[in-house]
Short mmCIF file of C-alpha atoms in Angstrom, two decimals:
data_model
loop_
_atom_site.label_atom_id
_atom_site.label_comp_id
_atom_site.label_asym_id
_atom_site.label_seq_id
_atom_site.Cartn_x
_atom_site.Cartn_y
_atom_site.Cartn_z
CA UNK H 126 123.22 106.23 261.74
CA UNK H 127 124.22 103.22 259.43
CA UNK H 128 127.38 102.52 261.82
CA UNK H 129 124.72 101.95 264.43
CA UNK H 130 122.32 100.01 263.00
CA UNK H 131 125.17 97.55 261.92
CA UNK H 132 125.62 96.75 265.45
CA UNK H 133 122.00 95.73 265.77
CA UNK H 134 121.82 92.03 267.02
CA UNK H 135 119.72 90.16 264.76
CA UNK H 136 118.91 87.12 266.82
CA UNK H 137 117.92 89.50 269.48
CA UNK H 138 115.17 91.09 266.81
CA UNK H 139 114.29 87.52 265.86
CA UNK H 140 113.42 86.42 269.67
CA UNK H 141 111.48 89.50 270.10
CA UNK H 142 109.21 88.85 266.89
CA UNK H 143 105.63 87.87 267.77
CA UNK H 144 105.70 85.47 264.73
CA UNK H 145 107.49 82.36 264.47
CA UNK H 146 110.42 82.80 262.40
CA UNK H 147 112.70 79.84 260.54
CA UNK H 148 115.80 80.60 258.91
CA UNK H 149 116.92 78.06 256.49
CA UNK H 150 119.40 77.58 253.70
CA UNK H 151 120.24 74.67 250.94
CA UNK H 152 116.85 73.28 252.38
CA UNK H 153 118.44 73.14 255.82
CA UNK H 154 116.77 74.74 259.12
CA UNK H 155 120.04 76.78 260.72
CA UNK H 156 117.83 78.91 263.37
CA UNK H 157 114.77 79.47 264.93
CA UNK H 158 112.99 81.89 267.54
CA UNK H 159 111.53 81.26 270.40
CA UNK H 160 107.96 81.60 269.02
CA UNK H 161 108.73 79.03 266.43
CA UNK H 162 109.76 76.61 269.16
CA UNK H 163 106.25 77.46 270.85
CA UNK H 164 104.55 77.09 267.79
CA UNK H 165 106.15 73.83 266.40
CA UNK H 166 106.07 72.49 270.08
CA UNK H 167 109.77 71.30 270.17
CA UNK H 168 113.10 72.80 271.67
CA UNK H 169 115.54 74.53 268.95
CA UNK H 170 117.72 71.61 268.99
CA UNK H 171 114.97 69.30 267.62
CA UNK H 172 114.21 71.80 264.83
CA UNK H 173 117.46 72.93 263.80
CA UNK H 174 119.02 70.50 261.24
CA UNK H 175 115.82 69.02 259.67
CA UNK H 176 114.75 70.53 256.25
CA UNK H 177 112.05 73.33 256.15
CA UNK H 178 110.14 70.89 253.94
CA UNK H 179 109.60 68.21 256.15
CA UNK H 180 106.79 70.47 257.97
CA UNK H 181 104.85 70.54 254.49
CA UNK H 182 102.45 67.66 253.14
CA UNK H 183 103.72 65.84 250.38
CA UNK H 184 101.62 67.18 247.26
CA UNK H 185 102.96 70.75 248.66
CA UNK H 186 106.81 69.87 248.66
CA UNK H 187 107.57 70.13 244.98
CA UNK H 188 105.86 73.64 244.98
CA UNK H 189 107.16 74.82 247.97
CA UNK H 190 110.86 73.93 247.07
CA UNK H 191 110.68 76.03 243.87
CA UNK H 192 109.10 78.70 246.08
CA UNK H 193 112.22 78.51 248.52
CA UNK H 194 114.92 78.37 245.58
CA UNK H 195 113.13 81.69 244.01
CA UNK H 196 112.89 83.55 247.47
CA UNK H 197 117.18 83.41 247.43
CA UNK H 198 116.50 86.45 244.71
CA UNK H 199 113.65 88.30 245.75
CA UNK H 200 110.87 88.09 248.55
CA UNK H 201 108.03 85.23 247.92
CA UNK H 202 104.66 86.05 247.77
CA UNK H 203 102.07 85.27 250.94
CA UNK H 204 100.60 81.89 250.65
CA UNK H 205 98.47 80.26 252.63
CA UNK H 206 99.26 76.13 253.56
CA UNK H 207 98.85 73.60 255.95
CA UNK H 208 101.68 72.37 257.75
CA UNK H 209 102.64 69.78 260.53
CA UNK H 210 103.63 70.66 263.96
CA UNK H 211 106.23 68.20 265.45
CA UNK H 212 103.58 65.86 267.21
CA UNK H 213 102.04 65.36 263.64
CA UNK H 214 99.10 67.48 264.01
CA UNK H 215 98.39 69.91 260.96
CA UNK H 216 97.76 73.46 261.36
CA UNK H 217 96.59 76.28 258.35
CA UNK H 218 99.14 79.22 258.39
CA UNK H 219 100.04 81.97 256.20
CA UNK H 220 103.85 81.78 255.08
CA UNK H 221 105.91 84.54 253.62
CA UNK H 222 109.90 84.11 253.09
CA UNK H 223 112.48 86.51 252.01
CA UNK H 224 116.04 86.63 251.51
CA UNK H 225 118.57 87.17 254.30
CA UNK H 226 122.28 87.61 254.68
CA UNK H 227 123.85 85.81 257.74
CA UNK H 228 127.80 86.60 257.74
CA UNK H 229 128.73 84.99 254.33
CA UNK H 230 125.87 82.77 254.19
CA UNK H 231 122.65 83.64 252.05
CA UNK H 232 119.75 82.29 253.62
CA UNK H 233 115.87 82.39 253.83
CA UNK H 234 113.69 83.67 256.96
CA UNK H 235 110.37 82.44 256.79
CA UNK H 236 107.50 83.88 258.63
CA UNK H 237 104.63 81.53 259.90
CA UNK H 238 101.23 83.10 261.05
CA UNK H 239 98.66 80.52 262.41
CA UNK H 240 95.45 81.44 260.76
CA UNK H 241 93.18 78.67 262.35
CA UNK H 242 90.87 81.01 263.88
CA UNK H 243 90.55 83.55 260.60
CA UNK H 244 89.85 80.06 258.81
CA UNK H 245 87.29 78.92 261.36
CA UNK H 246 85.52 82.05 260.96
CA UNK H 247 85.46 81.90 257.32
CA UNK H 248 83.96 78.41 257.72
CA UNK H 249 81.52 79.52 259.61
CA UNK H 250 80.47 82.45 257.66
CA UNK H 251 80.33 80.28 254.56
CA UNK H 252 77.92 77.97 256.63
CA UNK H 253 75.85 80.67 257.49
CA UNK H 254 75.58 82.11 253.93
CA UNK H 255 74.56 78.65 252.71
CA UNK H 256 71.59 78.48 255.51
CA UNK H 257 70.53 81.99 253.79
CA UNK H 258 70.70 80.89 250.49
CA UNK H 259 69.03 77.78 251.61
CA UNK H 260 66.10 79.90 252.98
CA UNK H 261 65.97 81.89 250.26
CA UNK H 262 65.02 78.88 247.98
CA UNK H 263 62.14 77.99 250.21
CA UNK H 264 59.20 76.66 248.27
CA UNK H 265 55.99 77.59 250.50
CA UNK H 266 53.29 74.75 249.59
CA UNK H 267 49.66 76.14 250.04
CA UNK H 268 47.33 73.61 248.65
CA UNK H 269 46.29 71.67 245.75
CA UNK H 270 49.81 71.50 244.42
CA UNK H 271 50.02 75.42 244.21
CA UNK H 272 53.17 76.98 245.93
CA UNK H 273 54.78 80.25 246.55
CA UNK H 274 58.60 80.92 246.15
CA UNK H 275 59.06 84.49 247.96
CA UNK H 276 61.84 86.63 247.12
CA UNK H 277 63.19 88.85 249.61
CA UNK H 278 66.18 90.53 250.21
CA UNK H 279 69.24 91.19 248.13
CA UNK H 280 70.04 88.44 245.61
CA UNK H 281 73.63 87.89 244.30
CA UNK H 282 74.96 85.33 241.81
CA UNK H 283 75.81 82.84 244.53
CA UNK H 284 71.92 83.14 245.85
CA UNK H 285 70.44 83.14 242.37
CA UNK H 286 72.49 79.88 241.49
CA UNK H 287 71.03 78.54 244.52
CA UNK H 288 68.14 79.17 243.72
CA UNK H 289 67.76 77.82 239.97
CA UNK H 290 69.48 74.71 241.34
CA UNK H 291 67.50 73.97 244.13
CA UNK H 292 63.89 74.95 243.56
CA UNK H 293 63.45 72.76 240.42
CA UNK H 294 64.08 69.72 243.14
CA UNK H 295 61.86 71.04 245.44
CA UNK H 296 59.07 71.49 243.36
CA UNK H 297 59.14 68.57 241.71
CA UNK H 298 59.90 66.55 245.18
CA UNK H 299 56.68 68.42 246.48
CA UNK H 300 54.49 67.33 243.63
CA UNK H 301 53.80 71.30 243.05
CA UNK H 302 51.98 71.92 239.26
CA UNK H 303 52.03 75.69 239.61
CA UNK H 304 54.75 77.97 241.18
CA UNK H 305 53.73 81.72 242.07
CA UNK H 306 57.25 83.22 241.81
CA UNK H 307 56.94 86.55 244.22
CA UNK H 308 59.77 89.19 243.30
CA UNK H 309 57.68 92.04 245.68
CA UNK H 310 60.59 91.63 248.09
CA UNK H 311 63.32 92.82 245.82
CA UNK H 312 64.35 96.06 244.53
CA UNK H 313 67.28 95.69 242.99
CA UNK H 314 69.13 92.91 240.28
CA UNK H 315 71.96 93.29 238.20
CA UNK H 316 71.49 91.77 234.85
CA UNK H 317 73.24 88.40 235.40
CA UNK H 318 70.90 87.93 238.59
CA UNK H 319 67.80 88.73 236.40
CA UNK H 320 69.16 86.18 233.88
CA UNK H 321 69.34 83.52 236.35
CA UNK H 322 66.18 84.13 237.91
CA UNK H 323 63.85 84.42 234.93
CA UNK H 324 65.78 80.87 233.66
CA UNK H 325 64.15 79.31 236.45
CA UNK H 326 60.67 79.72 234.63
CA UNK H 327 62.33 78.18 231.46
CA UNK H 328 63.28 74.87 233.54
CA UNK H 329 60.17 74.80 235.46
CA UNK H 330 58.27 74.79 231.88
CA UNK H 331 60.27 71.82 231.11
CA UNK H 332 59.39 70.03 234.08
CA UNK H 333 55.68 70.94 233.54
CA UNK H 334 55.25 73.20 236.15
CA UNK H 335 53.04 76.47 235.15
CA UNK H 336 54.62 79.80 236.98
CA UNK H 337 53.03 82.80 237.69
CA UNK H 338 55.10 86.02 238.61
CA UNK H 339 53.91 88.46 240.63
CA UNK H 340 55.32 91.44 242.47
CA UNK H 341 57.33 92.34 239.39
CA UNK H 342 58.57 96.03 239.59
CA UNK H 343 58.83 98.14 236.03
CA UNK H 344 62.79 98.16 236.29
CA UNK H 345 62.90 94.28 236.50
CA UNK H 346 60.34 93.92 233.98
CA UNK H 347 62.66 96.50 231.94
CA UNK H 348 65.70 94.49 232.86
CA UNK H 349 64.27 91.39 231.82
CA UNK H 350 63.18 92.68 228.47
CA UNK H 351 66.75 93.73 227.68
CA UNK H 352 68.05 90.07 228.35
CA UNK H 353 65.45 89.25 225.34
CA UNK H 354 63.28 87.23 227.75
CA UNK H 355 59.44 87.70 225.98
CA UNK H 356 58.18 88.12 229.62
CA UNK H 357 54.39 88.88 227.83
CA UNK H 358 54.52 85.17 227.44
CA UNK H 359 54.70 84.47 231.57
CA UNK H 360 51.72 85.09 233.24
CA UNK H 361 52.12 87.85 235.87
CA UNK H 362 50.17 89.27 238.29
CA UNK H 363 50.40 92.82 240.61
CA UNK H 364 50.40 90.49 243.63
CA UNK H 365 49.97 86.93 245.33
CA UNK H 366 46.77 87.59 246.13
CA UNK H 367 45.63 88.34 242.37
CA UNK H 368 47.61 85.28 241.78
CA UNK H 369 45.46 83.28 244.21
CA UNK H 370 42.36 84.95 242.93
CA UNK H 371 42.94 84.18 239.72
CA UNK H 372 43.94 80.19 240.25
CA UNK H 373 40.24 80.13 241.93
CA UNK H 374 41.52 79.49 245.60
CA UNK H 375 40.96 82.93 246.62
CA UNK H 376 37.84 85.17 246.39
CA UNK H 377 38.26 88.92 246.64
#
């Protein structure tokens, strides 16, 4: 079996790879496969002889050179980088390199994987999450300087931070004097998120805005107490309706 493997054509293996492959040694490219030609937009003759550092941005070259030198001893970890094609355009890629012996030459084989589609998808997902977080910090004005902040759905740390940062600004810009913070749409909160949400009351108090908490479930009240918040000092009502009644703008 070993004798059969020794007769495998390495160049043929390279050409069958679906990923662009670059073979380089001593910071000089000595071979590439067809997918690399296609990816970089240039024939092999224009790529061989160049430095593998040429495809990287100046800010990355020092770190990449150190990475290449270490890869002669053992495979380097997969990293993400932005590199140049031959026409000067940039592309986001994953890079993986490992040592390879070609005849008497010890070289590095680098795999290049285009992750443009994945990065675009991640960017869109972040934008969607930001939009959701923005909506979760929506202050709904009612009348006479009174507004409601309805908390709905699952709230993680990022969303809680968004609420803590955005709500005071919105309250100030809308000249809100009393904010009803309604927890009725929230079922579970961890201690960190609960901490952020109850800090909101403290921030609003510093701005001279009165807070009323409604819809607070016993488990959330217990979590607040465990965080040493003196919840009894914050006006609480069982529902938004009760809060509006207490403010004299709704009659039972």
